[in-house]
Structures are given as structure tokens and as C-alpha cells.
């Protein structure tokens, strides 16, 4: 009996280890109002491993997720999701990624993902510095948070 319990425990351990090795999915809500204010991605920043995905969920309609020009690693795919639709983005290449909601860029609706080592962090910070004031504020905070 004890032997069987130990075997079952070992099996659970193996399954858990396999789960950690495979890609993870993070869910990000697109909201009119969240804990950090109006027009937000929630969470506003995440740390990922290469191959992980983010599912952008249109909890409130009228939002999307689009790559911010110059805020993605060299060779990474530019994304532009449709308004009010769910979008799943796979982050294959290491680096820092900035995304925005197209209609609410000026209101600071931005998102940052750091995947593995962020070799392009200085470039991303330079882009953030030139963003509209609210976007700049949130991008700068998120870039600092994932550093
Ligand atoms: Cu929006």
C-alpha cells in the first residue's frame, strides 16, 4: 500500500516537471478600467520564457494589441490584432517586446513582455522615451519592472 502511494507520488512529480518544461500561456485582459487606471492591459507586464504565449482577452470591447515600432527583438514577428477580438501571440525570440492598443496609444494603453535575456532593452527604452506622455510613463515603469 505504502509502495503504491510512493509510486503515485513519483508519477505526479514527473508530470509536474514536464509541465514546467513546456510552454506556458499567460492571459492578459484588455480593460477600460483596471487596478492601474483607465485603458489598461492587465497585467501590464510579464516575464516569459521563449516559446511562451500570451492570450490577449477582449474583456471590454474596442481594444487590440499591436507591436510598438522598434520595441521588439530583431527578426521578431510584428503583430496587429483586430479590435475586440482575442489574440494569441507566441514569443519565440528572446528580448523585450512592447505592444499597444491602437486606438488608446495616446491614453497609455501599453504592454511589455520580457522574454529571456533582453538584449534590445536600451532600444526599447529609447522608443519609450519618445512615446506620448501617458504611454511613456507606463512603458518606462513596465520596462523597469521586468528588468
Ligand atoms: Cu484600448
mmCIF file of C-alpha atoms and ligand atoms in Angstrom:
data_model
loop_
_atom_site.group_PDB
_atom_site.id
_atom_site.type_symbol
_atom_site.label_atom_id
_atom_site.label_comp_id
_atom_site.label_asym_id
_atom_site.label_seq_id
_atom_site.Cartn_x
_atom_site.Cartn_y
_atom_site.Cartn_z
ATOM 1 C CA UNK A 1 0.000 0.000 0.000
ATOM 2 C CA UNK A 2 2.719 2.453 1.003
ATOM 3 C CA UNK A 3 4.697 1.409 -2.051
ATOM 4 C CA UNK A 4 1.747 2.215 -4.320
ATOM 5 C CA UNK A 5 1.358 5.667 -2.739
ATOM 6 C CA UNK A 6 5.054 6.405 -3.246
ATOM 7 C CA UNK A 7 4.817 5.338 -6.910
ATOM 8 C CA UNK A 8 1.818 7.607 -7.430
ATOM 9 C CA UNK A 9 3.701 10.457 -5.805
ATOM 10 C CA UNK A 10 6.670 9.918 -8.108
ATOM 11 C CA UNK A 11 4.352 9.957 -11.128
ATOM 12 C CA UNK A 12 2.792 13.267 -10.043
ATOM 13 C CA UNK A 13 6.301 14.681 -9.665
ATOM 14 C CA UNK A 14 7.190 13.666 -13.205
ATOM 15 C CA UNK A 15 4.037 15.208 -14.642
ATOM 16 C CA UNK A 16 4.709 18.455 -12.765
ATOM 17 C CA UNK A 17 8.287 18.581 -14.090
ATOM 18 C CA UNK A 18 7.069 18.007 -17.657
ATOM 19 C CA UNK A 19 4.566 20.831 -17.253
ATOM 20 C CA UNK A 20 7.291 23.263 -16.223
ATOM 21 C CA UNK A 21 9.403 22.371 -19.233
ATOM 22 C CA UNK A 22 6.633 23.018 -21.757
ATOM 23 C CA UNK A 23 5.452 26.441 -22.890
ATOM 24 C CA UNK A 24 3.173 28.456 -20.662
ATOM 25 C CA UNK A 25 0.256 30.687 -21.556
ATOM 26 C CA UNK A 26 -0.371 33.963 -19.778
ATOM 27 C CA UNK A 27 -3.788 35.578 -20.008
ATOM 28 C CA UNK A 28 -3.875 39.356 -20.338
ATOM 29 C CA UNK A 29 -7.147 41.259 -20.137
ATOM 30 C CA UNK A 30 -7.839 44.363 -22.215
ATOM 31 C CA UNK A 31 -9.858 46.674 -19.998
ATOM 32 C CA UNK A 32 -11.493 50.112 -19.960
ATOM 33 C CA UNK A 33 -10.606 50.309 -16.301
ATOM 34 C CA UNK A 34 -8.281 48.212 -14.167
ATOM 35 C CA UNK A 35 -6.327 48.390 -10.932
ATOM 36 C CA UNK A 36 -3.727 50.679 -12.600
ATOM 37 C CA UNK A 37 -6.233 53.120 -14.117
ATOM 38 C CA UNK A 38 -8.192 53.508 -17.337
ATOM 39 C CA UNK A 39 -7.400 51.813 -20.660
ATOM 40 C CA UNK A 40 -5.062 49.101 -19.477
ATOM 41 C CA UNK A 41 -3.662 45.726 -20.261
ATOM 42 C CA UNK A 42 -3.849 43.676 -17.065
ATOM 43 C CA UNK A 43 -1.238 42.579 -16.152
ATOM 44 C CA UNK A 44 0.695 45.409 -17.855
ATOM 45 C CA UNK A 45 3.957 43.473 -17.992
ATOM 46 C CA UNK A 46 5.068 39.854 -17.879
ATOM 47 C CA UNK A 47 8.260 37.834 -17.906
ATOM 48 C CA UNK A 48 8.232 34.869 -20.256
ATOM 49 C CA UNK A 49 10.400 32.048 -21.486
ATOM 50 C CA UNK A 50 10.982 31.715 -25.242
ATOM 51 C CA UNK A 51 8.039 29.797 -26.734
ATOM 52 C CA UNK A 52 5.505 31.007 -24.172
ATOM 53 C CA UNK A 53 2.297 32.583 -25.386
ATOM 54 C CA UNK A 54 0.128 35.485 -24.281
ATOM 55 C CA UNK A 55 -3.612 35.362 -24.821
ATOM 56 C CA UNK A 56 -4.974 38.900 -25.094
ATOM 57 C CA UNK A 57 -8.597 38.785 -23.965
ATOM 58 C CA UNK A 58 -11.091 41.495 -25.025
ATOM 59 C CA UNK A 59 -12.843 41.639 -21.654
ATOM 60 C CA UNK A 60 -14.046 45.096 -22.697
ATOM 61 C CA UNK A 61 -14.630 45.684 -26.429
ATOM 62 C CA UNK A 62 -12.801 48.267 -28.542
ATOM 63 C CA UNK A 63 -9.238 47.220 -27.757
ATOM 64 C CA UNK A 64 -6.489 45.341 -29.571
ATOM 65 C CA UNK A 65 -2.790 44.549 -29.311
ATOM 66 C CA UNK A 66 -0.262 45.832 -31.843
ATOM 67 C CA UNK A 67 3.544 45.792 -31.847
ATOM 68 C CA UNK A 68 5.122 49.132 -30.977
ATOM 69 C CA UNK A 69 7.555 50.072 -33.735
ATOM 70 C CA UNK A 70 11.139 49.491 -32.604
ATOM 71 C CA UNK A 71 10.106 47.679 -29.438
ATOM 72 C CA UNK A 72 10.739 44.099 -30.396
ATOM 73 C CA UNK A 73 13.826 41.964 -30.900
ATOM 74 C CA UNK A 74 15.421 41.859 -34.375
ATOM 75 C CA UNK A 75 13.648 39.289 -36.534
ATOM 76 C CA UNK A 76 10.605 39.007 -34.277
ATOM 77 C CA UNK A 77 7.236 38.986 -35.994
ATOM 78 C CA UNK A 78 5.214 42.203 -35.916
ATOM 79 C CA UNK A 79 1.675 41.608 -34.673
ATOM 80 C CA UNK A 80 -1.506 43.599 -35.093
ATOM 81 C CA UNK A 81 -4.670 42.133 -33.644
ATOM 82 C CA UNK A 82 -8.189 43.107 -34.717
ATOM 83 C CA UNK A 83 -10.309 45.265 -32.398
ATOM 84 C CA UNK A 84 -12.476 43.457 -29.836
ATOM 85 C CA UNK A 85 -11.064 40.036 -30.757
ATOM 86 C CA UNK A 86 -8.966 37.589 -28.785
ATOM 87 C CA UNK A 87 -5.352 37.378 -29.948
ATOM 88 C CA UNK A 88 -2.781 34.736 -29.074
ATOM 89 C CA UNK A 89 0.844 35.759 -29.570
ATOM 90 C CA UNK A 90 3.749 33.341 -29.313
ATOM 91 C CA UNK A 91 7.005 34.872 -28.107
ATOM 92 C CA UNK A 92 9.767 32.797 -29.696
ATOM 93 C CA UNK A 93 12.692 35.199 -29.707
ATOM 94 C CA UNK A 94 14.399 36.450 -26.571
ATOM 95 C CA UNK A 95 14.163 40.166 -25.907
ATOM 96 C CA UNK A 96 11.827 42.922 -24.830
ATOM 97 C CA UNK A 97 8.517 43.462 -26.619
ATOM 98 C CA UNK A 98 6.246 46.485 -26.371
ATOM 99 C CA UNK A 99 2.653 46.315 -27.535
ATOM 100 C CA UNK A 100 -0.043 48.939 -27.617
ATOM 101 C CA UNK A 101 -3.749 49.184 -28.114
ATOM 102 C CA UNK A 102 -4.002 51.035 -31.442
ATOM 103 C CA UNK A 103 -6.873 53.424 -30.503
ATOM 104 C CA UNK A 104 -5.598 54.034 -26.965
ATOM 105 C CA UNK A 105 -1.844 54.569 -27.517
ATOM 106 C CA UNK A 106 -2.298 58.223 -26.558
ATOM 107 C CA UNK A 107 -4.068 57.160 -23.359
ATOM 108 C CA UNK A 108 -1.148 54.967 -22.389
ATOM 109 C CA UNK A 109 -2.654 51.541 -23.097
ATOM 110 C CA UNK A 110 0.588 49.592 -23.418
ATOM 111 C CA UNK A 111 2.005 46.201 -22.540
ATOM 112 C CA UNK A 112 5.550 44.900 -22.068
ATOM 113 C CA UNK A 113 6.817 41.336 -22.286
ATOM 114 C CA UNK A 114 10.366 40.361 -21.439
ATOM 115 C CA UNK A 115 11.389 37.034 -22.891
ATOM 116 C CA UNK A 116 14.606 35.516 -21.586
ATOM 117 C CA UNK A 117 17.574 37.870 -21.943
ATOM 118 C CA UNK A 118 16.635 41.376 -23.089
ATOM 119 C CA UNK A 119 19.460 42.338 -25.469
ATOM 120 C CA UNK A 120 17.294 45.084 -27.022
ATOM 121 C CA UNK A 121 16.381 46.767 -23.712
ATOM 122 C CA UNK A 122 18.250 50.017 -24.466
ATOM 123 C CA UNK A 123 16.486 50.292 -27.847
ATOM 124 C CA UNK A 124 13.117 49.714 -26.179
ATOM 125 C CA UNK A 125 13.876 52.370 -23.552
ATOM 126 C CA UNK A 126 14.757 54.847 -26.315
ATOM 127 C CA UNK A 127 11.411 54.204 -28.022
ATOM 128 C CA UNK A 128 9.573 54.569 -24.704
ATOM 129 C CA UNK A 129 11.264 57.929 -24.124
ATOM 130 C CA UNK A 130 9.700 59.273 -27.353
ATOM 131 C CA UNK A 131 6.193 57.893 -26.725
ATOM 132 C CA UNK A 132 3.198 60.123 -25.862
ATOM 133 C CA UNK A 133 3.321 61.147 -22.152
ATOM 134 C CA UNK A 134 0.949 58.528 -20.701
ATOM 135 C CA UNK A 135 2.407 55.730 -22.825
ATOM 136 C CA UNK A 136 5.905 56.859 -21.898
ATOM 137 C CA UNK A 137 5.064 56.769 -18.194
ATOM 138 C CA UNK A 138 3.611 53.263 -18.271
ATOM 139 C CA UNK A 139 6.224 51.854 -20.672
ATOM 140 C CA UNK A 140 9.051 53.207 -18.548
ATOM 141 C CA UNK A 141 7.521 51.698 -15.398
ATOM 142 C CA UNK A 142 6.947 48.326 -17.060
ATOM 143 C CA UNK A 143 10.437 48.201 -18.569
ATOM 144 C CA UNK A 144 11.887 48.925 -15.135
ATOM 145 C CA UNK A 145 9.675 46.263 -13.543
ATOM 146 C CA UNK A 146 10.795 43.456 -15.857
ATOM 147 C CA UNK A 147 14.491 44.402 -15.887
HETATM 148 CU CU1 LIG B 1 -7.635 50.103 -25.989
#
